[in-house]
Amino acid sequence: MERTQYIEAAKSAARDLKRVSEFNSVLKAFFTDYQQQMHARGNTTQFTGQPLELECAGWIAGDSGVYTERLDNQWVPIRIMACSHPIMPVRILKNVDTGEERVTLAYFKYGEWQHVTVNREACADNSAIVKVLSRIGVEVTSENAKYLVRYISDCIGMNPAKLLPLKAINRLGWCGNEFMPYAQDIVYDGDIDYEPIFRNVKSGGNYEVWRAYCGELRKNLIVRLAFAAAAGSVLIEKLNILPFVLHIWSGESGTGKTVAIMAAMSIWGNPKMGGLVKTMNTTKVGIMRTSAFLYSLPYAGDELQTMKDRWMTNFDQLIYQITEGIDRGRGRASGGVEETKTWHCSYLFTGEEPITKQNSREGAKNRSIEIEVEGKLIENGNETVKILTENYGFAGEKIVRYLQETDCGRLQEEYKQYFDQICKLNTTEKQAMAMSCMLVADRILTDLIFTDEAPLHVRDVKQFLKTANDVDVADRSYGNVLNWIAQNPIRFQDPNEADAVNRGEVWGKIVEDEKHPEEPPVAVVNKDVLCRFLEKEGFDYTAVSKKWAEKGYLQKNSQGKFVHQTRVYGIKASYVKIVMEPIADPDGFVKLEDLEDGQMELPFE
């Protein structure tokens, strides 16, 4: 006020001398020079107990807040507040996946320093900074927002050495040859929604107690395969293969399915429910986002049937989406498109029924290994859970360190040898892919941890693989049709015969070649009836008919078409002629003894 009085007195004297315009110009030049000197000299933050000292240009940053001085219309300095309490940027995080930056702000309120990390755009937009910071108690409004944005920008721009961006990541798993959460030079910057998972990926208790107890549990082959699937998750990206599903099911409760996957997840941390083992009472979006967060670590889901109502009759869509390893694009509420999430993890599920059905598509059958439990997997479930939740997480870091020091080419060659041998059995490539990954993981576990065990051989796991016939939709639908015809013989009899018992629909007839009795009979089936049956069973006639023809299950007409315009018991209609040839070798596997000597001597040196 005293300064203003002097300026007004000088201005009055200038008016008497008729030199007001000259006085105003000199006064404006003075304050402009003053501001430039302040900027050139540069202030520093002077908050009590501040995390670090930053240069802040012309801003005055002290315990009373952050402000600067500007000239009003009369060239009189006025104070402009950016924030009424201490606040400053203290760390820049640069995401290694996306390259996007986030800023950690420290602010003093309620008697203590607090921290919050926000997207860089929230510190660069007047509206965004109000929405983001006002909700946590920072004194920012639409009036001072633009000044707070400028202050934060000046602090970041003037302190490149002190605020050097740190590598950050918002997920777990591989990042080049580093692995979260074991990486030393990468900062975790994840969403609070995944804190329960992140906090439980750690070691606790006694390693020897865990190793000895799990060694006993692994004497059960199914439990051992669960360990292999959990450890094999971190191999998926290294081997350049697709994610896969291991589903352990039993129609009875109390068999120890849940405890088995908890034991497997204890490789990576505390396997308690709600932490590393999730209930499947969730949504599709929830599973996709959690998979993206885990990235390389296995997803363990208990009681898959709790999703049954959501997924209607089967889980095919779920299997397809999670084993593709990529989420669909999603739009942001604020505009634009979110980053497309990806992952490279295995899935361990439990349930009271198989994850695939008879009418499931080939892809769903291919990408899942289903194991039915007969009898108990683990005898004392309560004691096992107690030991596992007190001793856990030591093996995960050992596996990661081993993989960091091992050449990927060597692992891929080992995987390929397993893969080639399994493919010699009558199974599919995707089944061989998943099981080969698990066998490599089992070998690593026996080398590093369970050293008193021998690695699993292909012969040990053959029983859990689906045959090509099990997976082939053409063979499965064809088998269903043969069974359907056998269950309804009356529908294929001549209703005009004197002793006919047919009192309903006629679906066709069975034709046998009397001249060549060794040839299989042919079922002439009304096309509409056949299509209705296939649709009811979940198969598409157009899709399976082409494959039937390739396999020789259909007879074509003279024009090379599948549908015959012919008469059955005097009625002309569209019929399909199906060769009733039972599918040979219901097991479908090549016998191990039929392979050449030495072919099954696995694992490899």
XYZ file of C-alpha atoms in Angstrom:
605
model
C 0.000 0.000 0.000
C 2.898 2.282 0.764
C 4.396 1.589 -2.653
C 1.088 2.412 -4.322
C 0.894 5.711 -2.449
C 4.363 6.716 -3.686
C 3.479 5.767 -7.270
C 0.231 7.764 -7.157
C 2.076 10.808 -5.680
C 4.678 10.605 -8.446
C 1.956 10.237 -11.039
C 0.200 13.349 -9.626
C 3.443 15.333 -9.863
C 3.919 14.138 -13.446
C 0.380 15.267 -14.226
C 1.215 18.738 -12.916
C 4.265 18.761 -15.194
C 2.086 17.425 -18.028
C 4.368 14.414 -18.411
C 1.925 11.601 -17.376
C 2.401 9.605 -20.558
C 6.169 9.686 -20.150
C 5.858 8.660 -16.489
C 3.599 5.700 -17.341
C 6.043 4.459 -19.968
C 8.979 4.653 -17.573
C 7.001 2.921 -14.810
C 5.974 0.089 -17.169
C 9.564 -0.340 -18.349
C 10.742 -0.516 -14.738
C 8.369 -3.302 -13.771
C 9.062 -5.193 -16.989
C 12.781 -5.038 -16.257
C 12.110 -6.060 -12.653
C 10.188 -9.171 -13.750
C 12.885 -10.124 -16.249
C 15.531 -9.850 -13.562
C 13.459 -12.056 -11.267
C 13.159 -14.690 -13.986
C 16.841 -14.463 -14.860
C 17.893 -14.702 -11.235
C 15.430 -17.556 -10.628
C 13.780 -18.406 -7.365
C 13.914 -21.796 -5.652
C 11.281 -23.609 -3.682
C 11.579 -22.844 0.037
C 9.032 -25.186 1.592
C 9.736 -26.489 5.094
C 10.582 -30.207 4.935
C 10.406 -30.251 1.124
C 11.503 -33.522 -0.597
C 13.982 -31.606 -2.793
C 14.793 -28.035 -3.830
C 13.727 -26.971 -7.309
C 14.326 -23.851 -9.345
C 10.972 -22.248 -10.037
C 11.709 -19.204 -12.257
C 9.692 -16.164 -11.169
C 7.460 -18.083 -8.774
C 7.712 -17.478 -5.055
C 7.242 -20.852 -3.401
C 7.163 -20.885 0.379
C 5.130 -22.184 3.279
C 2.377 -19.653 2.539
C 1.869 -21.128 -0.933
C 2.977 -20.518 -4.510
C 2.466 -17.136 -6.171
C 3.974 -14.619 -8.570
C 3.610 -10.905 -9.170
C 2.169 -9.328 -12.302
C 1.296 -5.772 -13.404
C -2.319 -4.700 -13.532
C -3.721 -2.212 -16.042
C -2.179 0.587 -14.073
C 1.193 -1.161 -14.074
C 0.843 -1.844 -10.379
C 2.238 -5.208 -9.184
C -0.406 -7.617 -7.887
C 0.008 -11.045 -6.322
C -1.350 -14.011 -8.334
C -1.757 -17.286 -6.423
C -1.050 -20.604 -8.111
C -1.792 -22.575 -4.931
C -2.407 -21.557 -1.332
C -0.258 -24.354 0.134
C 3.101 -25.961 -0.760
C 3.078 -28.168 -3.863
C 5.837 -29.298 -6.223
C 6.665 -32.038 -8.769
C 9.140 -34.534 -7.305
C 9.367 -37.365 -9.843
C 8.760 -38.095 -13.549
C 7.826 -41.669 -14.521
C 8.131 -42.793 -18.165
C 6.227 -45.971 -19.041
C 8.505 -48.437 -20.824
C 5.596 -49.941 -22.781
C 3.855 -46.811 -24.052
C 6.400 -44.022 -23.574
C 3.763 -41.977 -21.737
C 4.852 -39.883 -18.752
C 3.295 -39.488 -15.321
C 4.190 -36.898 -12.699
C 4.418 -37.449 -8.958
C 3.380 -34.323 -7.054
C 4.171 -33.683 -3.386
C 1.810 -31.344 -1.536
C 1.640 -30.243 2.107
C -1.768 -30.313 3.763
C -3.171 -31.275 7.151
C 0.261 -31.131 8.750
C 2.094 -33.593 6.489
C 3.560 -34.072 3.022
C 1.438 -36.252 0.751
C 2.090 -37.655 -2.714
C -0.027 -38.347 -5.771
C 0.964 -39.573 -9.239
C -1.083 -38.294 -12.176
C -0.928 -38.451 -15.961
C 1.179 -35.735 -17.553
C -1.878 -34.412 -19.389
C -3.532 -33.672 -16.013
C -0.737 -31.168 -15.315
C -0.995 -29.560 -18.720
C -4.708 -28.830 -19.004
C -6.608 -26.272 -16.910
C -9.797 -28.315 -16.730
C -8.072 -31.661 -16.165
C -5.938 -30.428 -13.267
C -9.052 -29.229 -11.425
C -10.826 -32.585 -11.881
C -7.829 -34.666 -10.853
C -6.296 -32.682 -7.984
C -9.288 -31.026 -6.351
C -10.775 -34.423 -5.414
C -7.731 -35.256 -3.255
C -7.690 -31.908 -1.447
C -5.291 -29.769 -3.495
C -6.589 -26.171 -3.501
C -7.096 -25.675 -7.213
C -10.093 -24.042 -8.873
C -11.003 -22.787 -12.302
C -9.545 -19.405 -11.213
C -6.005 -20.478 -10.304
C -5.765 -23.640 -12.436
C -3.864 -22.029 -15.321
C -1.256 -20.579 -12.932
C -0.750 -23.922 -11.173
C -0.304 -25.585 -14.585
C 2.317 -22.974 -15.510
C 4.140 -23.332 -12.161
C 4.387 -27.137 -12.468
C 5.541 -26.816 -16.076
C 8.226 -24.285 -15.105
C 9.511 -26.533 -12.307
C 9.762 -29.529 -14.617
C 11.345 -27.545 -17.424
C 13.960 -25.840 -15.233
C 15.085 -28.979 -13.365
C 15.913 -31.630 -15.993
C 18.703 -33.145 -13.888
C 16.734 -33.422 -10.658
C 13.594 -34.616 -12.413
C 15.211 -37.056 -14.809
C 12.483 -39.480 -16.003
C 12.586 -42.893 -14.329
C 11.619 -46.080 -16.186
C 8.215 -47.204 -14.936
C 5.733 -49.972 -15.639
C 2.120 -50.524 -14.629
C 2.069 -54.323 -14.866
C 3.962 -57.449 -13.880
C 6.081 -59.765 -16.013
C 8.750 -59.445 -18.665
C 10.025 -56.073 -19.861
C 12.860 -56.945 -22.192
C 15.160 -59.053 -20.039
C 13.897 -57.440 -16.837
C 10.999 -58.878 -14.867
C 8.613 -57.092 -12.538
C 8.530 -57.134 -9.585
C 12.167 -58.293 -9.406
C 13.609 -55.524 -11.634
C 15.972 -53.115 -9.863
C 15.881 -50.133 -12.250
C 12.166 -50.049 -13.089
C 9.614 -48.337 -10.848
C 6.192 -49.923 -10.354
C 3.395 -47.491 -11.216
C 0.277 -49.655 -11.303
C -3.409 -49.090 -10.798
C -4.654 -49.296 -7.217
C -7.214 -51.920 -8.337
C -4.382 -54.443 -8.727
C -2.662 -53.734 -5.420
C -3.962 -57.020 -3.883
C -2.150 -58.959 -6.605
C 1.031 -56.885 -6.598
C 1.379 -57.008 -2.807
C 1.189 -60.806 -2.832
C 3.896 -61.400 -5.455
C 6.667 -61.768 -2.904
C 8.420 -64.348 -0.745
C 7.582 -65.160 2.851
C 8.244 -67.797 5.458
C 10.839 -70.550 5.053
C 12.062 -71.789 1.662
C 13.050 -75.269 2.844
C 9.675 -75.825 4.508
C 7.916 -74.844 1.282
C 10.181 -76.978 -0.918
C 9.862 -80.089 1.231
C 6.090 -79.823 1.556
C 5.465 -79.082 -2.128
C 7.811 -81.926 -3.041
C 5.373 -84.290 -1.316
C 2.372 -82.674 -3.043
C 4.052 -83.090 -6.441
C 3.984 -86.864 -6.118
C 0.461 -86.535 -7.504
C 0.844 -86.116 -11.282
C -2.069 -83.678 -11.639
C -0.664 -81.403 -8.933
C 2.719 -81.580 -10.636
C 1.166 -80.500 -13.939
C -0.433 -77.545 -12.150
C 3.063 -76.540 -10.981
C 4.310 -76.904 -14.555
C 1.512 -74.718 -15.930
C 2.162 -72.013 -13.300
C 5.916 -72.017 -13.936
C 5.444 -72.308 -17.705
C 3.574 -69.006 -17.859
C 6.860 -67.053 -17.885
C 8.085 -69.203 -20.785
C 5.256 -68.287 -23.159
C 6.800 -65.035 -24.391
C 10.283 -66.562 -24.515
C 9.043 -69.472 -26.651
C 6.827 -67.282 -28.892
C 3.716 -69.398 -28.285
C 0.094 -68.628 -27.438
C -1.393 -68.608 -23.934
C -3.117 -71.854 -22.910
C -5.571 -73.172 -20.316
C -5.125 -75.975 -17.784
C -8.554 -76.890 -16.388
C -8.822 -79.286 -13.432
C -12.363 -80.476 -12.824
C -14.374 -82.951 -10.813
C -18.081 -83.479 -10.316
C -17.421 -83.966 -6.617
C -16.367 -81.345 -4.097
C -13.583 -81.850 -1.584
C -11.093 -83.370 -4.027
C -8.507 -80.636 -3.443
C -8.701 -78.894 -6.844
C -8.530 -75.409 -5.350
C -5.678 -76.327 -3.017
C -3.778 -77.803 -5.989
C -3.754 -74.515 -7.895
C -2.973 -72.627 -4.690
C 0.098 -74.850 -4.297
C 1.100 -74.093 -7.897
C 0.640 -70.347 -7.401
C 2.803 -70.424 -4.259
C 5.717 -70.469 -6.719
C 5.124 -66.731 -7.234
C 3.811 -65.506 -3.898
C 1.101 -65.778 -1.277
C -1.591 -67.969 -2.885
C -4.434 -66.872 -0.651
C -7.888 -66.430 -2.174
C -8.486 -62.919 -3.448
C -4.761 -62.410 -4.002
C -3.012 -64.656 -6.509
C -6.016 -66.993 -6.721
C -9.185 -65.309 -7.933
C -12.804 -66.309 -7.790
C -14.387 -66.643 -11.216
C -17.434 -64.686 -10.101
C -16.265 -61.814 -12.302
C -16.833 -60.233 -15.705
C -15.179 -60.738 -19.059
C -13.674 -57.252 -18.955
C -12.324 -57.993 -15.480
C -10.560 -61.143 -16.707
C -9.041 -59.322 -19.689
C -7.737 -56.430 -17.608
C -6.335 -58.706 -14.899
C -4.619 -60.796 -17.587
C -3.017 -57.642 -18.995
C -1.773 -56.707 -15.517
C -0.334 -60.176 -14.851
C 1.149 -60.180 -18.384
C 3.611 -63.047 -17.790
C 2.413 -64.472 -14.487
C -0.297 -67.170 -14.459
C -3.975 -66.367 -13.949
C -5.511 -68.713 -11.364
C -9.317 -68.843 -11.268
C -11.358 -70.984 -8.899
C -14.815 -72.474 -9.581
C -15.295 -71.678 -13.254
C -18.959 -72.734 -13.174
C -19.831 -69.503 -11.322
C -19.588 -67.817 -14.740
C -21.926 -70.326 -16.367
C -24.947 -68.017 -16.406
C -22.946 -65.269 -18.068
C -21.452 -67.499 -20.740
C -24.683 -69.405 -21.423
C -24.054 -72.931 -22.667
C -20.248 -73.051 -22.912
C -17.003 -71.193 -22.339
C -15.778 -71.170 -25.949
C -15.770 -67.384 -26.282
C -13.864 -67.005 -23.016
C -11.212 -69.514 -24.141
C -10.793 -67.839 -27.519
C -10.403 -64.365 -26.037
C -7.952 -65.166 -23.252
C -5.741 -67.421 -25.378
C -5.462 -64.831 -28.151
C -3.452 -62.746 -25.699
C -4.893 -59.407 -26.833
C -7.883 -57.377 -25.691
C -10.242 -55.586 -28.037
C -9.857 -51.841 -28.541
C -11.791 -49.658 -26.136
C -12.664 -45.974 -26.340
C -11.897 -43.470 -23.619
C -14.711 -41.491 -22.010
C -12.666 -38.346 -22.664
C -12.192 -39.286 -26.315
C -9.716 -41.318 -28.307
C -8.866 -44.994 -27.942
C -7.208 -46.765 -25.030
C -3.948 -48.600 -25.486
C -4.627 -52.169 -26.656
C -3.778 -54.542 -23.823
C -1.762 -57.726 -24.439
C -0.538 -60.598 -22.273
C 1.462 -63.836 -22.377
C 0.188 -65.893 -19.450
C -1.138 -69.360 -18.748
C -4.500 -69.986 -17.074
C -5.207 -72.406 -14.239
C -8.922 -73.014 -13.720
C -10.902 -75.357 -11.497
C -14.524 -76.375 -11.864
C -17.190 -79.000 -11.428
C -17.490 -79.743 -15.144
C -15.298 -79.698 -18.280
C -14.478 -76.303 -19.735
C -15.410 -77.506 -23.251
C -18.452 -79.412 -24.448
C -19.099 -81.939 -27.160
C -20.168 -79.157 -29.508
C -17.308 -76.779 -28.661
C -15.362 -75.426 -31.587
C -11.960 -76.782 -32.504
C -10.111 -73.716 -31.268
C -11.582 -74.015 -27.772
C -10.773 -77.747 -27.600
C -7.287 -77.155 -28.957
C -6.221 -74.469 -26.516
C -7.245 -76.140 -23.283
C -5.893 -79.171 -21.455
C -8.677 -80.651 -19.319
C -7.976 -83.072 -16.497
C -10.712 -84.906 -14.617
C -9.940 -85.626 -10.987
C -10.831 -89.087 -9.735
C -10.186 -89.327 -6.027
C -8.397 -86.854 -3.797
C -5.528 -84.712 -5.047
C -4.558 -83.514 -1.579
C -5.511 -85.297 1.611
C -5.326 -82.559 4.236
C -6.513 -79.400 2.532
C -6.702 -77.151 5.606
C -3.192 -77.976 6.756
C -1.861 -77.517 3.217
C -3.469 -74.085 2.854
C -1.994 -73.017 6.207
C 1.521 -74.070 5.195
C 1.253 -72.539 1.726
C 0.028 -69.164 3.017
C 2.902 -69.048 5.516
C 5.695 -70.194 3.155
C 5.699 -69.046 -0.456
C 7.220 -67.045 -3.309
C 10.840 -68.249 -3.299
C 10.754 -70.278 -6.509
C 9.489 -67.490 -8.763
C 12.588 -65.332 -8.512
C 14.844 -68.376 -8.933
C 13.035 -69.278 -12.190
C 13.260 -65.702 -13.488
C 16.987 -65.410 -12.692
C 17.589 -68.721 -14.461
C 15.717 -67.544 -17.576
C 17.598 -64.222 -17.570
C 20.880 -66.121 -17.700
C 19.768 -68.770 -20.218
C 19.884 -68.335 -23.969
C 16.380 -68.256 -25.483
C 17.581 -70.299 -28.441
C 18.463 -73.180 -26.150
C 15.019 -73.106 -24.523
C 13.303 -72.937 -27.911
C 15.287 -75.938 -29.143
C 14.321 -77.940 -26.065
C 10.691 -76.928 -26.558
C 10.818 -77.921 -30.243
C 12.128 -81.380 -29.410
C 9.266 -81.974 -26.994
C 6.827 -80.512 -29.517
C 8.028 -82.775 -32.357
C 7.723 -85.882 -30.200
C 4.220 -85.054 -28.987
C 3.093 -84.322 -32.537
C 4.043 -87.909 -33.456
C 1.129 -88.914 -31.258
C -2.240 -88.369 -32.883
C -2.867 -85.000 -31.226
C -2.991 -81.413 -32.481
C -0.258 -78.797 -32.696
C -1.862 -76.478 -30.135
C -2.227 -79.328 -27.640
C 1.427 -80.204 -28.272
C 2.379 -76.536 -27.854
C 0.810 -76.232 -24.403
C 2.103 -79.551 -23.106
C 5.618 -78.957 -24.478
C 5.774 -75.635 -22.627
C 4.708 -77.393 -19.425
C 7.341 -80.100 -19.891
C 10.093 -77.507 -20.329
C 8.844 -75.762 -17.163
C 8.827 -79.057 -15.252
C 12.423 -79.703 -16.307
C 13.429 -76.256 -15.025
C 11.666 -76.896 -11.707
C 13.467 -80.221 -11.228
C 16.825 -78.647 -12.111
C 16.460 -75.637 -9.812
C 14.240 -76.667 -6.921
C 12.943 -80.233 -6.747
C 16.320 -81.769 -7.533
C 15.434 -85.203 -6.175
C 12.811 -85.674 -8.915
C 13.294 -86.771 -12.514
C 11.754 -84.540 -15.212
C 8.462 -85.653 -16.724
C 8.509 -87.625 -19.996
C 6.046 -87.434 -22.844
C 4.760 -90.863 -21.876
C 3.774 -89.482 -18.461
C 1.432 -86.846 -19.889
C 0.058 -88.561 -22.998
C -3.154 -89.470 -21.183
C -4.073 -85.798 -20.710
C -3.845 -84.822 -24.395
C -6.840 -84.705 -26.701
C -6.620 -86.778 -29.872
C -7.160 -85.232 -33.291
C -10.562 -86.954 -33.367
C -11.501 -85.384 -30.024
C -10.741 -81.940 -31.379
C -11.943 -82.289 -34.969
C -15.421 -80.751 -35.191
C -16.182 -82.868 -38.264
C -15.539 -86.126 -36.442
C -17.387 -85.021 -33.322
C -20.470 -83.885 -35.246
C -20.353 -86.990 -37.443
C -20.231 -89.221 -34.369
C -23.217 -87.356 -32.916
C -25.211 -87.929 -36.111
C -24.436 -91.673 -36.161
C -25.572 -91.973 -32.541
C -28.708 -89.953 -33.307
C -29.617 -92.268 -36.183
C -28.986 -95.347 -34.027
C -31.268 -93.939 -31.298
C -34.134 -93.336 -33.740
C -34.369 -96.412 -36.024
C -38.162 -96.102 -36.369
C -37.784 -92.722 -38.118
C -35.907 -94.475 -40.938
C -38.413 -97.340 -41.553
C -40.965 -97.596 -44.368
C -44.330 -96.489 -42.949
C -46.148 -98.248 -45.828
C -45.161 -101.745 -44.767
C -47.844 -103.864 -43.105
C -45.854 -104.394 -39.903
C -44.616 -100.791 -39.683
C -44.714 -99.267 -36.176
C -43.895 -95.701 -37.250
C -46.663 -93.375 -36.062
C -44.841 -90.086 -36.560
C -42.284 -88.355 -38.738
C -40.168 -90.100 -41.358
C -36.633 -88.678 -41.497
C -35.191 -90.890 -44.213
C -34.042 -94.433 -44.790
C -31.015 -96.700 -44.368
C -29.698 -98.207 -47.617
C -27.438 -101.276 -47.629
C -25.566 -102.533 -50.678
C -26.729 -106.150 -51.085
C -24.141 -106.824 -53.782
C -21.325 -105.573 -51.557
C -22.342 -106.333 -47.949
C -18.866 -105.412 -46.737
C -19.564 -101.775 -47.665
C -20.977 -99.577 -44.857
C -24.697 -98.680 -45.117
C -25.756 -95.193 -46.244
C -28.242 -93.069 -44.291
C -30.444 -90.955 -46.573
C -31.530 -88.142 -44.208
C -33.945 -85.274 -44.818
C -31.744 -82.185 -44.990
C -34.045 -79.963 -42.894
C -34.275 -82.573 -40.140
C -30.491 -83.022 -40.176
C -29.866 -79.248 -40.019
C -32.250 -78.883 -37.065
C -30.466 -81.650 -35.174
C -27.004 -80.211 -35.838
C -28.111 -76.726 -34.822
C -29.592 -78.097 -31.603
C -26.266 -79.790 -30.857
C -24.346 -76.592 -31.570
C -22.924 -77.479 -34.999
C -23.316 -75.664 -38.299
C -24.305 -77.853 -41.263
C -22.573 -75.682 -43.857
C -19.308 -75.796 -41.951
C -19.263 -79.506 -41.117
C -20.656 -80.795 -44.436
C -17.556 -79.664 -46.351
C -15.297 -81.431 -43.881
C -17.498 -84.526 -43.987
C -17.089 -84.607 -47.743
C -13.301 -84.296 -47.443
C -13.257 -87.254 -45.046
C -15.531 -89.350 -47.277
C -18.522 -89.268 -44.963
C -20.883 -87.851 -47.636
C -21.948 -89.106 -51.063
C -22.280 -86.423 -53.729
C -24.822 -86.384 -56.555
C -23.957 -86.454 -60.252
C -23.403 -82.667 -60.223
C -20.966 -82.956 -57.325
C -23.355 -81.445 -54.772
C -24.070 -82.676 -51.255
C -27.901 -82.488 -51.505
C -29.827 -85.134 -53.471
C -33.291 -84.536 -54.917
C -34.674 -88.036 -54.559
C -37.627 -90.072 -53.260
C -37.769 -91.795 -49.908
C -40.733 -94.138 -49.486
C -42.475 -92.334 -52.361
C -41.946 -88.777 -51.077
C -39.571 -86.528 -53.022
C -37.507 -84.025 -51.032
C -33.954 -82.808 -50.379
C -31.828 -85.479 -48.749
C -28.224 -85.866 -47.606
C -26.534 -89.258 -48.031
C -24.284 -90.069 -45.069
C -21.903 -93.019 -45.163
C -22.325 -94.795 -41.815
C -18.663 -95.681 -41.291
C -17.698 -95.770 -37.591
C -14.616 -93.671 -36.802
C -11.718 -96.041 -36.389
C -9.518 -96.199 -33.289
C -11.627 -94.399 -30.684
C -8.492 -93.768 -28.584
C -6.778 -92.231 -31.570
C -3.265 -92.130 -30.111
C -0.203 -93.641 -31.681
C 1.044 -96.268 -29.275
C 4.343 -95.394 -27.619
C 5.775 -98.804 -28.454
C 5.087 -98.161 -32.172
C 7.554 -95.268 -32.209
C 11.167 -95.869 -33.106
C 13.623 -96.748 -30.380
C 14.914 -93.718 -28.537
C 12.161 -91.386 -29.716
C 10.642 -91.116 -26.255
C 13.903 -90.744 -24.338
C 12.975 -87.322 -23.021
C 13.812 -84.851 -21.648
C 16.843 -84.003 -23.698
C 20.341 -83.222 -22.552
